[in-house]
């Protein structure tokens, strides 16, 4: 009995709906896995581009050059697509771009672009959160230089390299390990293979080429590309500043030598001439089209279309451009220039609890606005500025120097502001009270001064009066005597002293009015007894009665 009950209970647990429930669970798991796969497949790869340098206008032109597409297969609906806004007016700017495939149907990746114009260590706290172990492999740094002032390239490039070194040196251990692995991957890339279409090297083949002299001596942990934007201004440098081939070659050799130490790429860009900037940026970030393979060709001959791909350059290729360039000296001196100065420590990302109650430190100053520091032994920056001089350096400036202007300002509290405003208002009230007390004496002095002529007297009969004569000028075609005009103005000023606003003027005006009305009354009386005289009809005419009476008498 007990066994039958046990079997019945087991059978009751296995009902007719038990098997379909298991199938429904399996189908649910199957659909969830399929949906997750579709979502993960449609998820866009995210890449980061950090643009350093240039003002807001130059950065917008650079982004326009990066987004430009010379392909003629672009559809009208893609041209009418609304562009994302660019917010780069203050501190760290941001925008994004969607990298489209060759047929403009699919989006290959989403490019998040961060923009920064100032190389002050103050802004390192804004850039440091962007560099994490997850984002380092998908991040590229672009240092933007302007052809409007090539004489400042050496100093700007040094400041930005110092800025990046200060950030990478303050990263945690996990980020440093990821940065080292990323730099090793860039060093192991086959020269020219991923850019010039060499298909002999596959992903399974590993070829380790030994590094040459001066290559990757100072890796920064993040891939770097230097873009010299505005190549259309090269002609203006030749016409206005007398640049020759020597200046252009020296600037190119200097940039190639110092960038070789960091494994960086170099490109000259222009908004008016098609260039390979999109291909270089996308290939550096690992964004490749499956429909159309983009290739990069090095170019160091055309001075407005220079392109140096990664892991292509060497000291020998730099020397070929022009003889006499000291590659070894520039390379060794650059390592001295990029050392962080001790007076510019990296500010902490978040203040500690101990420093929360302490007063804020004095704001740092801009490195490029400080007075020139004494030259460091072995520095190569003076060599660049000597060969590429600033034509505006010796011109006098009408603006005060900005060396003592702090980059950061601290706003006062509301109570401090009101206190300062109250003190200022009290001082103004005291000044007004003192001025009102001195007003009677000053007005009396003014009255006395108006009676005296302002023109100094000149002796009568002197030679000066004989030669000067009357001063006259033409006003609207009428000759006006200046002395007569001054006399009338003085008389008018004297009359204004007894104007209608004063008691004397009111009394005088009343007297004049009384005399005027009295005169009218006198005239009215005379008109009441008119004289008459005889007319033609025997009546006397007006004015002849007195005469006739006289004769009769």
PDB file of C-alpha atoms in Angstrom, residues 174-456:
ATOM      1  CA  UNK A 174      47.082  48.547 -14.206  1.00  0.00           C
ATOM      2  CA  UNK A 175      47.005  51.446 -16.653  1.00  0.00           C
ATOM      3  CA  UNK A 176      50.791  51.433 -16.954  1.00  0.00           C
ATOM      4  CA  UNK A 177      50.806  47.728 -17.801  1.00  0.00           C
ATOM      5  CA  UNK A 178      48.139  48.251 -20.477  1.00  0.00           C
ATOM      6  CA  UNK A 179      50.082  51.207 -21.882  1.00  0.00           C
ATOM      7  CA  UNK A 180      53.271  49.111 -22.125  1.00  0.00           C
ATOM      8  CA  UNK A 181      51.444  46.337 -23.953  1.00  0.00           C
ATOM      9  CA  UNK A 182      49.943  48.858 -26.380  1.00  0.00           C
ATOM     10  CA  UNK A 183      53.353  50.333 -27.144  1.00  0.00           C
ATOM     11  CA  UNK A 184      54.814  46.866 -27.747  1.00  0.00           C
ATOM     12  CA  UNK A 185      52.054  46.111 -30.231  1.00  0.00           C
ATOM     13  CA  UNK A 186      52.842  49.309 -32.115  1.00  0.00           C
ATOM     14  CA  UNK A 187      56.554  48.553 -32.128  1.00  0.00           C
ATOM     15  CA  UNK A 188      56.014  45.058 -33.513  1.00  0.00           C
ATOM     16  CA  UNK A 189      53.975  46.207 -36.493  1.00  0.00           C
ATOM     17  CA  UNK A 190      55.522  45.402 -39.825  1.00  0.00           C
ATOM     18  CA  UNK A 191      56.833  48.549 -41.456  1.00  0.00           C
ATOM     19  CA  UNK A 192      54.423  49.568 -44.162  1.00  0.00           C
ATOM     20  CA  UNK A 193      52.512  46.272 -44.174  1.00  0.00           C
ATOM     21  CA  UNK A 194      49.195  47.472 -42.716  1.00  0.00           C
ATOM     22  CA  UNK A 195      49.362  50.690 -44.733  1.00  0.00           C
ATOM     23  CA  UNK A 196      50.730  49.926 -48.195  1.00  0.00           C
ATOM     24  CA  UNK A 197      48.747  46.770 -48.812  1.00  0.00           C
ATOM     25  CA  UNK A 198      51.511  44.186 -48.337  1.00  0.00           C
ATOM     26  CA  UNK A 199      49.684  40.886 -48.097  1.00  0.00           C
ATOM     27  CA  UNK A 200      52.747  38.688 -47.602  1.00  0.00           C
ATOM     28  CA  UNK A 201      52.597  39.163 -43.848  1.00  0.00           C
ATOM     29  CA  UNK A 202      49.597  37.501 -42.227  1.00  0.00           C
ATOM     30  CA  UNK A 203      48.308  37.744 -38.704  1.00  0.00           C
ATOM     31  CA  UNK A 204      49.928  34.404 -37.850  1.00  0.00           C
ATOM     32  CA  UNK A 205      53.365  35.528 -38.979  1.00  0.00           C
ATOM     33  CA  UNK A 206      55.478  37.333 -36.410  1.00  0.00           C
ATOM     34  CA  UNK A 207      58.464  39.288 -37.671  1.00  0.00           C
ATOM     35  CA  UNK A 208      60.454  41.189 -35.097  1.00  0.00           C
ATOM     36  CA  UNK A 209      62.561  43.849 -36.770  1.00  0.00           C
ATOM     37  CA  UNK A 210      65.155  45.404 -34.484  1.00  0.00           C
ATOM     38  CA  UNK A 211      64.639  49.064 -33.761  1.00  0.00           C
ATOM     39  CA  UNK A 212      66.965  51.564 -35.345  1.00  0.00           C
ATOM     40  CA  UNK A 213      68.775  54.447 -33.750  1.00  0.00           C
ATOM     41  CA  UNK A 214      66.497  56.967 -32.092  1.00  0.00           C
ATOM     42  CA  UNK A 215      63.330  54.873 -32.560  1.00  0.00           C
ATOM     43  CA  UNK A 216      60.918  54.494 -29.631  1.00  0.00           C
ATOM     44  CA  UNK A 217      63.403  55.931 -27.128  1.00  0.00           C
ATOM     45  CA  UNK A 218      60.642  57.857 -25.303  1.00  0.00           C
ATOM     46  CA  UNK A 219      57.301  56.003 -25.620  1.00  0.00           C
ATOM     47  CA  UNK A 220      54.421  57.887 -24.023  1.00  0.00           C
ATOM     48  CA  UNK A 221      52.054  54.943 -23.512  1.00  0.00           C
ATOM     49  CA  UNK A 222      49.500  56.231 -26.054  1.00  0.00           C
ATOM     50  CA  UNK A 223      49.835  56.398 -29.865  1.00  0.00           C
ATOM     51  CA  UNK A 224      50.440  59.952 -31.095  1.00  0.00           C
ATOM     52  CA  UNK A 225      49.848  61.687 -34.407  1.00  0.00           C
ATOM     53  CA  UNK A 226      51.065  65.229 -35.100  1.00  0.00           C
ATOM     54  CA  UNK A 227      48.952  67.159 -37.622  1.00  0.00           C
ATOM     55  CA  UNK A 228      50.247  70.456 -39.024  1.00  0.00           C
ATOM     56  CA  UNK A 229      47.014  72.029 -40.228  1.00  0.00           C
ATOM     57  CA  UNK A 230      46.639  74.890 -42.700  1.00  0.00           C
ATOM     58  CA  UNK A 231      49.183  73.907 -45.343  1.00  0.00           C
ATOM     59  CA  UNK A 232      47.640  76.466 -47.706  1.00  0.00           C
ATOM     60  CA  UNK A 233      49.462  79.138 -45.661  1.00  0.00           C
ATOM     61  CA  UNK A 234      52.848  77.950 -46.947  1.00  0.00           C
ATOM     62  CA  UNK A 235      52.712  80.408 -49.842  1.00  0.00           C
ATOM     63  CA  UNK A 236      52.125  83.279 -47.418  1.00  0.00           C
ATOM     64  CA  UNK A 237      55.272  82.287 -45.519  1.00  0.00           C
ATOM     65  CA  UNK A 238      57.266  82.542 -48.734  1.00  0.00           C
ATOM     66  CA  UNK A 239      55.830  85.899 -49.789  1.00  0.00           C
ATOM     67  CA  UNK A 240      55.490  87.668 -46.445  1.00  0.00           C
ATOM     68  CA  UNK A 241      58.372  86.218 -44.414  1.00  0.00           C
ATOM     69  CA  UNK A 242      60.831  85.131 -47.088  1.00  0.00           C
ATOM     70  CA  UNK A 243      60.856  81.424 -46.290  1.00  0.00           C
ATOM     71  CA  UNK A 244      62.999  79.239 -48.535  1.00  0.00           C
ATOM     72  CA  UNK A 245      63.511  75.524 -48.954  1.00  0.00           C
ATOM     73  CA  UNK A 246      66.022  75.540 -46.092  1.00  0.00           C
ATOM     74  CA  UNK A 247      63.418  76.631 -43.555  1.00  0.00           C
ATOM     75  CA  UNK A 248      60.816  74.112 -44.731  1.00  0.00           C
ATOM     76  CA  UNK A 249      63.331  71.261 -44.743  1.00  0.00           C
ATOM     77  CA  UNK A 250      64.687  72.113 -41.297  1.00  0.00           C
ATOM     78  CA  UNK A 251      61.211  72.218 -39.767  1.00  0.00           C
ATOM     79  CA  UNK A 252      60.360  68.855 -41.337  1.00  0.00           C
ATOM     80  CA  UNK A 253      63.619  67.221 -40.251  1.00  0.00           C
ATOM     81  CA  UNK A 254      63.232  68.534 -36.717  1.00  0.00           C
ATOM     82  CA  UNK A 255      59.676  67.201 -36.405  1.00  0.00           C
ATOM     83  CA  UNK A 256      60.565  63.813 -37.861  1.00  0.00           C
ATOM     84  CA  UNK A 257      63.543  63.421 -35.533  1.00  0.00           C
ATOM     85  CA  UNK A 258      61.700  64.186 -32.306  1.00  0.00           C
ATOM     86  CA  UNK A 259      58.580  62.217 -33.311  1.00  0.00           C
ATOM     87  CA  UNK A 260      60.709  59.190 -34.137  1.00  0.00           C
ATOM     88  CA  UNK A 261      61.601  58.947 -30.446  1.00  0.00           C
ATOM     89  CA  UNK A 262      57.886  58.569 -29.583  1.00  0.00           C
ATOM     90  CA  UNK A 263      56.899  56.372 -32.526  1.00  0.00           C
ATOM     91  CA  UNK A 264      54.513  59.081 -33.742  1.00  0.00           C
ATOM     92  CA  UNK A 265      53.125  59.823 -37.173  1.00  0.00           C
ATOM     93  CA  UNK A 266      53.247  63.137 -39.006  1.00  0.00           C
ATOM     94  CA  UNK A 267      50.883  64.647 -41.567  1.00  0.00           C
ATOM     95  CA  UNK A 268      50.390  68.052 -43.193  1.00  0.00           C
ATOM     96  CA  UNK A 269      46.692  68.813 -43.679  1.00  0.00           C
ATOM     97  CA  UNK A 270      44.669  71.477 -45.452  1.00  0.00           C
ATOM     98  CA  UNK A 271      40.970  72.157 -45.582  1.00  0.00           C
ATOM     99  CA  UNK A 272      41.117  73.036 -49.293  1.00  0.00           C
ATOM    100  CA  UNK A 273      43.206  70.093 -50.564  1.00  0.00           C
ATOM    101  CA  UNK A 274      42.168  66.414 -50.204  1.00  0.00           C
ATOM    102  CA  UNK A 275      44.521  64.475 -47.958  1.00  0.00           C
ATOM    103  CA  UNK A 276      44.888  61.133 -46.220  1.00  0.00           C
ATOM    104  CA  UNK A 277      43.979  62.316 -42.730  1.00  0.00           C
ATOM    105  CA  UNK A 278      40.795  60.192 -42.364  1.00  0.00           C
ATOM    106  CA  UNK A 279      42.619  57.074 -43.555  1.00  0.00           C
ATOM    107  CA  UNK A 280      45.540  57.677 -41.195  1.00  0.00           C
ATOM    108  CA  UNK A 281      43.340  58.289 -38.151  1.00  0.00           C
ATOM    109  CA  UNK A 282      40.985  55.379 -38.851  1.00  0.00           C
ATOM    110  CA  UNK A 283      43.776  52.893 -39.575  1.00  0.00           C
ATOM    111  CA  UNK A 284      45.638  53.944 -36.425  1.00  0.00           C
ATOM    112  CA  UNK A 285      42.496  53.198 -34.398  1.00  0.00           C
ATOM    113  CA  UNK A 286      41.926  49.859 -36.121  1.00  0.00           C
ATOM    114  CA  UNK A 287      38.903  50.955 -38.186  1.00  0.00           C
ATOM    115  CA  UNK A 288      39.002  49.264 -41.600  1.00  0.00           C
ATOM    116  CA  UNK A 289      36.414  49.007 -44.330  1.00  0.00           C
ATOM    117  CA  UNK A 290      35.602  45.558 -45.703  1.00  0.00           C
ATOM    118  CA  UNK A 291      34.470  46.937 -49.057  1.00  0.00           C
ATOM    119  CA  UNK A 292      37.329  49.249 -49.954  1.00  0.00           C
ATOM    120  CA  UNK A 293      40.858  48.920 -48.649  1.00  0.00           C
ATOM    121  CA  UNK A 294      42.465  52.264 -47.938  1.00  0.00           C
ATOM    122  CA  UNK A 295      46.212  52.531 -48.457  1.00  0.00           C
ATOM    123  CA  UNK A 296      48.679  55.091 -47.165  1.00  0.00           C
ATOM    124  CA  UNK A 297      51.723  56.154 -49.120  1.00  0.00           C
ATOM    125  CA  UNK A 298      54.523  58.010 -47.415  1.00  0.00           C
ATOM    126  CA  UNK A 299      55.312  61.435 -48.858  1.00  0.00           C
ATOM    127  CA  UNK A 300      58.218  63.629 -47.782  1.00  0.00           C
ATOM    128  CA  UNK A 301      58.749  65.378 -51.126  1.00  0.00           C
ATOM    129  CA  UNK A 302      55.637  67.538 -51.519  1.00  0.00           C
ATOM    130  CA  UNK A 303      55.961  70.059 -48.740  1.00  0.00           C
ATOM    131  CA  UNK A 304      52.191  70.652 -48.508  1.00  0.00           C
ATOM    132  CA  UNK A 305      51.258  66.928 -48.507  1.00  0.00           C
ATOM    133  CA  UNK A 306      53.776  65.400 -46.111  1.00  0.00           C
ATOM    134  CA  UNK A 307      52.818  62.037 -44.630  1.00  0.00           C
ATOM    135  CA  UNK A 308      55.017  59.879 -42.390  1.00  0.00           C
ATOM    136  CA  UNK A 309      53.249  56.611 -41.417  1.00  0.00           C
ATOM    137  CA  UNK A 310      54.117  54.848 -38.160  1.00  0.00           C
ATOM    138  CA  UNK A 311      57.276  52.721 -38.055  1.00  0.00           C
ATOM    139  CA  UNK A 312      58.439  53.995 -41.438  1.00  0.00           C
ATOM    140  CA  UNK A 313      60.943  56.740 -40.680  1.00  0.00           C
ATOM    141  CA  UNK A 314      64.605  56.416 -39.705  1.00  0.00           C
ATOM    142  CA  UNK A 315      67.694  58.547 -39.234  1.00  0.00           C
ATOM    143  CA  UNK A 316      68.971  57.655 -42.670  1.00  0.00           C
ATOM    144  CA  UNK A 317      65.789  58.850 -44.374  1.00  0.00           C
ATOM    145  CA  UNK A 318      65.900  62.079 -42.377  1.00  0.00           C
ATOM    146  CA  UNK A 319      69.495  62.817 -43.425  1.00  0.00           C
ATOM    147  CA  UNK A 320      68.662  62.353 -47.104  1.00  0.00           C
ATOM    148  CA  UNK A 321      66.288  65.324 -47.088  1.00  0.00           C
ATOM    149  CA  UNK A 322      69.070  67.882 -46.557  1.00  0.00           C
ATOM    150  CA  UNK A 323      72.708  67.495 -45.560  1.00  0.00           C
ATOM    151  CA  UNK A 324      74.121  69.147 -42.478  1.00  0.00           C
ATOM    152  CA  UNK A 325      71.248  68.326 -40.123  1.00  0.00           C
ATOM    153  CA  UNK A 326      72.481  66.998 -36.751  1.00  0.00           C
ATOM    154  CA  UNK A 327      70.108  64.105 -36.151  1.00  0.00           C
ATOM    155  CA  UNK A 328      72.023  62.715 -33.173  1.00  0.00           C
ATOM    156  CA  UNK A 329      72.225  66.065 -31.402  1.00  0.00           C
ATOM    157  CA  UNK A 330      68.537  66.884 -31.888  1.00  0.00           C
ATOM    158  CA  UNK A 331      67.479  63.418 -30.719  1.00  0.00           C
ATOM    159  CA  UNK A 332      69.567  63.484 -27.545  1.00  0.00           C
ATOM    160  CA  UNK A 333      68.693  67.095 -26.726  1.00  0.00           C
ATOM    161  CA  UNK A 334      64.972  66.428 -27.073  1.00  0.00           C
ATOM    162  CA  UNK A 335      65.135  63.966 -24.179  1.00  0.00           C
ATOM    163  CA  UNK A 336      66.398  66.843 -22.024  1.00  0.00           C
ATOM    164  CA  UNK A 337      63.697  69.269 -23.162  1.00  0.00           C
ATOM    165  CA  UNK A 338      60.746  66.998 -22.379  1.00  0.00           C
ATOM    166  CA  UNK A 339      61.719  66.392 -18.767  1.00  0.00           C
ATOM    167  CA  UNK A 340      59.060  67.709 -16.400  1.00  0.00           C
ATOM    168  CA  UNK A 341      60.274  70.857 -14.603  1.00  0.00           C
ATOM    169  CA  UNK A 342      60.175  70.632 -10.799  1.00  0.00           C
ATOM    170  CA  UNK A 343      58.109  73.829 -10.466  1.00  0.00           C
ATOM    171  CA  UNK A 344      55.157  72.276 -12.314  1.00  0.00           C
ATOM    172  CA  UNK A 345      53.920  69.314 -10.249  1.00  0.00           C
ATOM    173  CA  UNK A 346      50.883  67.409 -11.424  1.00  0.00           C
ATOM    174  CA  UNK A 347      47.806  68.504  -9.448  1.00  0.00           C
ATOM    175  CA  UNK A 348      45.896  65.696  -7.678  1.00  0.00           C
ATOM    176  CA  UNK A 349      42.653  64.513  -9.216  1.00  0.00           C
ATOM    177  CA  UNK A 350      40.713  64.740  -5.936  1.00  0.00           C
ATOM    178  CA  UNK A 351      41.763  66.639  -2.799  1.00  0.00           C
ATOM    179  CA  UNK A 352      42.457  64.565   0.275  1.00  0.00           C
ATOM    180  CA  UNK A 353      40.569  64.962   3.534  1.00  0.00           C
ATOM    181  CA  UNK A 354      43.525  66.656   5.181  1.00  0.00           C
ATOM    182  CA  UNK A 355      43.657  69.335   2.486  1.00  0.00           C
ATOM    183  CA  UNK A 356      39.908  69.924   2.470  1.00  0.00           C
ATOM    184  CA  UNK A 357      40.063  72.548   5.241  1.00  0.00           C
ATOM    185  CA  UNK A 358      43.309  74.162   4.099  1.00  0.00           C
ATOM    186  CA  UNK A 359      43.201  77.242   1.859  1.00  0.00           C
ATOM    187  CA  UNK A 360      43.442  76.542  -1.870  1.00  0.00           C
ATOM    188  CA  UNK A 361      46.925  76.839  -3.383  1.00  0.00           C
ATOM    189  CA  UNK A 362      47.820  79.672  -5.668  1.00  0.00           C
ATOM    190  CA  UNK A 363      46.682  79.030  -9.249  1.00  0.00           C
ATOM    191  CA  UNK A 364      49.345  77.787 -11.673  1.00  0.00           C
ATOM    192  CA  UNK A 365      50.470  79.925 -14.552  1.00  0.00           C
ATOM    193  CA  UNK A 366      50.603  79.202 -18.211  1.00  0.00           C
ATOM    194  CA  UNK A 367      53.980  77.807 -19.257  1.00  0.00           C
ATOM    195  CA  UNK A 368      54.040  79.713 -22.572  1.00  0.00           C
ATOM    196  CA  UNK A 369      53.188  83.020 -20.834  1.00  0.00           C
ATOM    197  CA  UNK A 370      56.055  82.922 -18.386  1.00  0.00           C
ATOM    198  CA  UNK A 371      59.181  84.932 -19.038  1.00  0.00           C
ATOM    199  CA  UNK A 372      61.800  82.898 -20.889  1.00  0.00           C
ATOM    200  CA  UNK A 373      63.680  80.628 -18.528  1.00  0.00           C
ATOM    201  CA  UNK A 374      67.461  80.396 -18.696  1.00  0.00           C
ATOM    202  CA  UNK A 375      68.607  77.919 -21.352  1.00  0.00           C
ATOM    203  CA  UNK A 376      69.226  74.388 -20.160  1.00  0.00           C
ATOM    204  CA  UNK A 377      72.488  72.782 -21.097  1.00  0.00           C
ATOM    205  CA  UNK A 378      71.946  70.424 -24.016  1.00  0.00           C
ATOM    206  CA  UNK A 379      68.512  71.819 -24.945  1.00  0.00           C
ATOM    207  CA  UNK A 380      67.632  71.846 -28.658  1.00  0.00           C
ATOM    208  CA  UNK A 381      64.729  74.282 -28.442  1.00  0.00           C
ATOM    209  CA  UNK A 382      67.042  77.325 -28.962  1.00  0.00           C
ATOM    210  CA  UNK A 383      68.369  75.642 -32.111  1.00  0.00           C
ATOM    211  CA  UNK A 384      64.881  75.406 -33.569  1.00  0.00           C
ATOM    212  CA  UNK A 385      63.995  78.999 -32.665  1.00  0.00           C
ATOM    213  CA  UNK A 386      67.290  80.196 -34.144  1.00  0.00           C
ATOM    214  CA  UNK A 387      66.684  78.507 -37.495  1.00  0.00           C
ATOM    215  CA  UNK A 388      62.942  79.304 -37.511  1.00  0.00           C
ATOM    216  CA  UNK A 389      62.858  82.816 -35.974  1.00  0.00           C
ATOM    217  CA  UNK A 390      59.683  84.579 -34.968  1.00  0.00           C
ATOM    218  CA  UNK A 391      59.269  87.626 -37.247  1.00  0.00           C
ATOM    219  CA  UNK A 392      57.033  89.364 -34.680  1.00  0.00           C
ATOM    220  CA  UNK A 393      59.381  88.942 -31.742  1.00  0.00           C
ATOM    221  CA  UNK A 394      61.175  92.295 -32.066  1.00  0.00           C
ATOM    222  CA  UNK A 395      58.052  94.324 -32.810  1.00  0.00           C
ATOM    223  CA  UNK A 396      56.815  96.531 -29.967  1.00  0.00           C
ATOM    224  CA  UNK A 397      53.598  95.310 -28.447  1.00  0.00           C
ATOM    225  CA  UNK A 398      50.818  97.671 -27.396  1.00  0.00           C
ATOM    226  CA  UNK A 399      49.422  95.121 -24.954  1.00  0.00           C
ATOM    227  CA  UNK A 400      50.806  94.521 -21.458  1.00  0.00           C
ATOM    228  CA  UNK A 401      52.613  91.228 -20.827  1.00  0.00           C
ATOM    229  CA  UNK A 402      50.523  88.324 -19.615  1.00  0.00           C
ATOM    230  CA  UNK A 403      53.239  86.662 -17.571  1.00  0.00           C
ATOM    231  CA  UNK A 404      51.620  87.519 -14.226  1.00  0.00           C
ATOM    232  CA  UNK A 405      48.044  86.756 -15.246  1.00  0.00           C
ATOM    233  CA  UNK A 406      46.875  83.595 -13.443  1.00  0.00           C
ATOM    234  CA  UNK A 407      45.079  80.945 -15.401  1.00  0.00           C
ATOM    235  CA  UNK A 408      42.587  80.189 -12.628  1.00  0.00           C
ATOM    236  CA  UNK A 409      40.617  82.671 -10.561  1.00  0.00           C
ATOM    237  CA  UNK A 410      38.790  82.168  -7.286  1.00  0.00           C
ATOM    238  CA  UNK A 411      35.366  83.774  -7.019  1.00  0.00           C
ATOM    239  CA  UNK A 412      34.666  85.492  -3.650  1.00  0.00           C
ATOM    240  CA  UNK A 413      31.794  84.406  -1.482  1.00  0.00           C
ATOM    241  CA  UNK A 414      28.563  86.380  -1.333  1.00  0.00           C
ATOM    242  CA  UNK A 415      29.397  87.948   2.039  1.00  0.00           C
ATOM    243  CA  UNK A 416      32.864  89.008   0.905  1.00  0.00           C
ATOM    244  CA  UNK A 417      31.411  90.562  -2.251  1.00  0.00           C
ATOM    245  CA  UNK A 418      28.746  92.499  -0.292  1.00  0.00           C
ATOM    246  CA  UNK A 419      31.333  93.689   2.211  1.00  0.00           C
ATOM    247  CA  UNK A 420      33.577  94.997  -0.552  1.00  0.00           C
ATOM    248  CA  UNK A 421      30.631  96.674  -2.267  1.00  0.00           C
ATOM    249  CA  UNK A 422      29.557  98.346   1.004  1.00  0.00           C
ATOM    250  CA  UNK A 423      33.052  99.749   1.569  1.00  0.00           C
ATOM    251  CA  UNK A 424      33.134 101.083  -1.964  1.00  0.00           C
ATOM    252  CA  UNK A 425      29.719 102.756  -1.536  1.00  0.00           C
ATOM    253  CA  UNK A 426      30.849 104.379   1.734  1.00  0.00           C
ATOM    254  CA  UNK A 427      33.897 105.851   0.025  1.00  0.00           C
ATOM    255  CA  UNK A 428      31.720 107.250  -2.755  1.00  0.00           C
ATOM    256  CA  UNK A 429      29.366 108.832  -0.190  1.00  0.00           C
ATOM    257  CA  UNK A 430      32.292 110.513   1.581  1.00  0.00           C
ATOM    258  CA  UNK A 431      33.603 111.870  -1.725  1.00  0.00           C
ATOM    259  CA  UNK A 432      30.191 113.302  -2.615  1.00  0.00           C
ATOM    260  CA  UNK A 433      29.863 114.945   0.830  1.00  0.00           C
ATOM    261  CA  UNK A 434      33.270 116.592   0.548  1.00  0.00           C
ATOM    262  CA  UNK A 435      32.488 117.769  -2.966  1.00  0.00           C
ATOM    263  CA  UNK A 436      29.175 119.328  -1.899  1.00  0.00           C
ATOM    264  CA  UNK A 437      30.876 121.202   0.963  1.00  0.00           C
ATOM    265  CA  UNK A 438      33.379 122.736  -1.438  1.00  0.00           C
ATOM    266  CA  UNK A 439      30.745 123.613  -4.052  1.00  0.00           C
ATOM    267  CA  UNK A 440      29.873 127.232  -2.837  1.00  0.00           C
ATOM    268  CA  UNK A 441      33.468 128.425  -2.842  1.00  0.00           C
ATOM    269  CA  UNK A 442      34.130 126.803  -6.198  1.00  0.00           C
ATOM    270  CA  UNK A 443      30.963 128.340  -7.693  1.00  0.00           C
ATOM    271  CA  UNK A 444      31.992 131.824  -6.469  1.00  0.00           C
ATOM    272  CA  UNK A 445      35.410 131.366  -7.982  1.00  0.00           C
ATOM    273  CA  UNK A 446      33.792 130.306 -11.227  1.00  0.00           C
ATOM    274  CA  UNK A 447      31.593 133.447 -11.231  1.00  0.00           C
ATOM    275  CA  UNK A 448      34.590 135.693 -10.774  1.00  0.00           C
ATOM    276  CA  UNK A 449      36.525 133.900 -13.449  1.00  0.00           C
ATOM    277  CA  UNK A 450      33.762 134.269 -16.019  1.00  0.00           C
ATOM    278  CA  UNK A 451      33.940 138.061 -15.779  1.00  0.00           C
ATOM    279  CA  UNK A 452      37.623 138.071 -16.660  1.00  0.00           C
ATOM    280  CA  UNK A 453      38.661 137.281 -20.208  1.00  0.00           C
ATOM    281  CA  UNK A 454      40.329 133.892 -20.703  1.00  0.00           C
ATOM    282  CA  UNK A 455      42.549 135.265 -23.430  1.00  0.00           C
ATOM    283  CA  UNK A 456      45.716 136.859 -22.058  1.00  0.00           C
TER     284      UNK A 456
END
